[in-house]
Amino acid sequence: MAATGNAEETQLQEMEEEAGMEREMDSDEEEGMGIENSDDEEDDSSEDDKENEAEIQRLEEQLSINAFDYNCHLDLIKLLRQEGELPPLRKARQKMSELFPLTEGPEIWLEYAQYSIGGMGLPGGMEKVRSIFERALTAVGLHMTKGATLWEAYREFENVILATLERIHTLFRRQLAIPLMDMEGTYAEYEEWSDQGVSDTVSQKYKRALQQMEKSKPYEETLMAAEPPKLAEYQTYIDYEQKEGDPARIQIIFERALAENCLVPDMWAKYTKYLDRQLKIKDLVLSSHDRAVRNCPWTMGLWKNYLLALERHGADHHTISDVFEKALNAGFIQATDYVNIWEAYLDYLRRRVDFKSSRELEELRAAFTRSLDYMKQDVEERFSESGDPSCTIMQVWAKIEALHCKNIQKARELWDSIMTKGNAKFANMWLEYYNLERSYGDALHCRKALHRAVQCTSDYPEHVCEVLLTFERVEGSLEDWDAAVQKTETRLNRVNEQRAKVAEKEAHLVRQEEEKTEQRRRAKADKKNQKKGQKGSGPGEKRKAEDEDNENEWGEESEQPPKRHRGEGNQGSFRGGGAEEYMETESGLFGRRAPPCRRQEPPGAKRGQQMAPATVRKTQEDNPEQRKDDCSVFISNLAFNMEDPEKRLKELFEPCGPVQSVRPVYAAKGFRGYCYVQFEGKTSVPEALKMDRREVDGRPMFVSPCVDKNKNPDFKVFKYNTNLEKHKIFISGLPFSCTKEQLEELCKDQGTIKDIRLVTNRSGKPKGLAYVEFEDEAQASQAVLKLDGTVLQEHTLSVAISNPPRRNAADKPDFSRPMGAMMPRAMVYGSRGKGRTQLSLIPRSLHRQTGSESKAENGTAPKPTGGASGDAGFEAQAKPMSNSDFAKMLLRK
């Protein structure tokens, strides 16, 4: 720490000088006694000396580049101390003390006062000691835990020199009026010392101070128990003292906090801000600002506040300029810091210009020119960027020339330079220039500026075109209006063509990526199929696998083949009511299935064995015909650990209408986080959909229609628009703590807000994104121009017109669906990992067909000319059949 390091160096300085003198005397004695070192020791010492000299030279060069390198100062002083070179050591200490001040603590003041007592016998020495003690009491006498030692030392000094009793009485009274630890002992000592006793006035002041001490005692105890750096504890203590409103105590607690945290810029900023706004004492304010920038020179904000404080308290121009030059050499860590410090200095120079005196005005112009050169040379060389891409310094200069100097031509030259630095494509830059011409120029240059803006703007050309047409509607002639309309139409047509090409290119890239993904998926599926096909390659094993699969293929209680039900598995799509959900793998949700219906076994014989695990539950009624999708909603994104989801969701949705059933989906591990709620009537569904994204157990609950995508392939899963929305803006970079109210407060000045949507993830946590819908396109464009780049809670916002990426649900593979759902029917695996095509799902009687007939696909085979049973069967297949129809046909056989 700066305070600790400098304190040690200050205290050791005189000791080093004495030690140096002793070393010189010892060396003389050694030489007189003829003591010689061996050759090896001389060689080692010479090598060490060379290394130390090289390191000292390196450290000095580094400090010449960055004089505020605190660790480098300490390393240099340490090496010089080892070398025993006192003059360079004193010089190094002096340089460090000039840059890094010593924070004044009670221990330092006490040692200084005790040291000054040694000169008490000199002329005026006694008064000098008293002066030092008074300064110490002013600085740290209010320190609640350590201030008492200074008061005791002061009284002891007065006792030793046999001062008048009244002086000692005064010291006791002053101390007892201040809340300090162990006040009771001081009061008892005063009672014993005083022959006249303690007066009522002193007792009353003592009691008030004691009460104040008792209030502050918990904070002091918290500080003593806390570990360094104790920032949170000090901040709590400061907040308490500021509520109490005693300026002296507020100052002392700030000083105590800075003594332990002198390298924390935020603490210095809070302290100097308090002094600037509350105490406003010139010497105290300026000295605190000086200490702040010397302790934390890398913090631009402290330098900026220092310049303002100097100007506020009437410092001379030479002093302010010197502080500014020191700031430029302080080594800021960001390019924008240099822009900000230059802006602060230029603002100061502008405020001191009379604009009737050429000398001060020329000095201001010279400063503007120097700032631009500094940004181009020094800052760009160090950071590879100017830090001022929007050329704010040049914009301010142009406004000053146009407003105060009436030099619109110079302002135009500056704006030409701004546009050549890559700003010509931004609409807001052209509108700033247009507003300048509108205020201080003429209509001709306004028209030229807007025509150039229409030609060059690439981010918001529609808005610029609208401004040009509005200008011509007010100012222009018919010819001007026709020219503006033609120019804007030509420009917008070109822009739309470019956007279409870009969109086509992006769509092509998306298709390529989807094709690559599909190829990888197919390759993975083929590889997995080959591996599974290699298992059980022996004839006996293959036959055994077929028998097991035949046993597991049909459900015991079902009278039809296995049908894909919505929501009976854990691999379905959880979002969007139209997404399809499938059965859990055959051994997952219902365990191993019962033997086929052709086997006459007692009901439940196999099922009792298959449903042995307690965690495996059946989630839906056996009769799918009782389910009505038009009376149901799909609920997803629920917490897996929800207790009794059926009861919970029934209570939650009963306000929407009578609930007929709640079907939560379970797997072997428990609740899967989604379910179906079926109402008694269709009128309850719209009310239930209004509960979409309501928070349940800390997560947004997704509510969507229950739609079969096989029957409704065009159903839109995504509820929000995916096209360009000119009346809506998209904001990114928001702090996660931002609320709708804060966002509305930020955007309400730009127009009428119709809706605000904060984007969250599935767990309900914000993403830092939002959509704000305005009443019309003009308001949205205005909001983009005004809000883009603004800072909210130390976060820089990016604002643009809403243009979400396109969602092609029909072409895009759905990776949330089971793997079997994306494969052809012939590639879907059964419960044993075998392909379902290995199982014969057709009764043997239907296998008696010709070779050509057996190759026909389901539902497309030509009508046979055979018997009546065959006619009936194939008439039922005249059109494509569902799984249910196919099963019924087989059962009739």
PDB file of C-alpha atoms in Angstrom, residues 514-528 813-815 818-824 827:
ATOM      1  CA  GLU A 514     -28.288 -27.398 -42.047  1.00  0.00           C
ATOM      2  CA  GLU A 515     -27.180 -29.776 -44.793  1.00  0.00           C
ATOM      3  CA  LYS A 516     -23.882 -30.368 -43.021  1.00  0.00           C
ATOM      4  CA  THR A 517     -25.718 -30.986 -39.773  1.00  0.00           C
ATOM      5  CA  GLU A 518     -28.104 -33.408 -41.472  1.00  0.00           C
ATOM      6  CA  GLN A 519     -25.186 -35.269 -43.063  1.00  0.00           C
ATOM      7  CA  ARG A 520     -23.450 -35.594 -39.721  1.00  0.00           C
ATOM      8  CA  ARG A 521     -26.681 -36.808 -38.123  1.00  0.00           C
ATOM      9  CA  ARG A 522     -27.233 -39.409 -40.820  1.00  0.00           C
ATOM     10  CA  ALA A 523     -23.651 -40.598 -40.626  1.00  0.00           C
ATOM     11  CA  LYS A 524     -23.964 -40.963 -36.884  1.00  0.00           C
ATOM     12  CA  ALA A 525     -27.256 -42.830 -37.205  1.00  0.00           C
ATOM     13  CA  ASP A 526     -25.826 -45.190 -39.863  1.00  0.00           C
ATOM     14  CA  LYS A 527     -22.793 -45.866 -37.700  1.00  0.00           C
ATOM     15  CA  LYS A 528     -24.999 -46.614 -34.723  1.00  0.00           C
ATOM     16  CA  PRO A 813     -34.090 -30.350 -38.186  1.00  0.00           C
ATOM     17  CA  ASP A 814     -35.589 -30.453 -34.719  1.00  0.00           C
ATOM     18  CA  PHE A 815     -32.909 -31.783 -32.399  1.00  0.00           C
ATOM     19  CA  PRO A 818     -36.285 -38.182 -30.509  1.00  0.00           C
ATOM     20  CA  MET A 819     -33.807 -39.582 -32.954  1.00  0.00           C
ATOM     21  CA  GLY A 820     -36.419 -41.955 -34.227  1.00  0.00           C
ATOM     22  CA  ALA A 821     -38.714 -39.124 -35.194  1.00  0.00           C
ATOM     23  CA  MET A 822     -36.191 -37.813 -37.715  1.00  0.00           C
ATOM     24  CA  MET A 823     -35.438 -41.216 -39.278  1.00  0.00           C
ATOM     25  CA  PRO A 824     -37.392 -43.110 -41.890  1.00  0.00           C
ATOM     26  CA  MET A 827     -34.623 -46.988 -39.320  1.00  0.00           C
TER      27      MET A 827
END
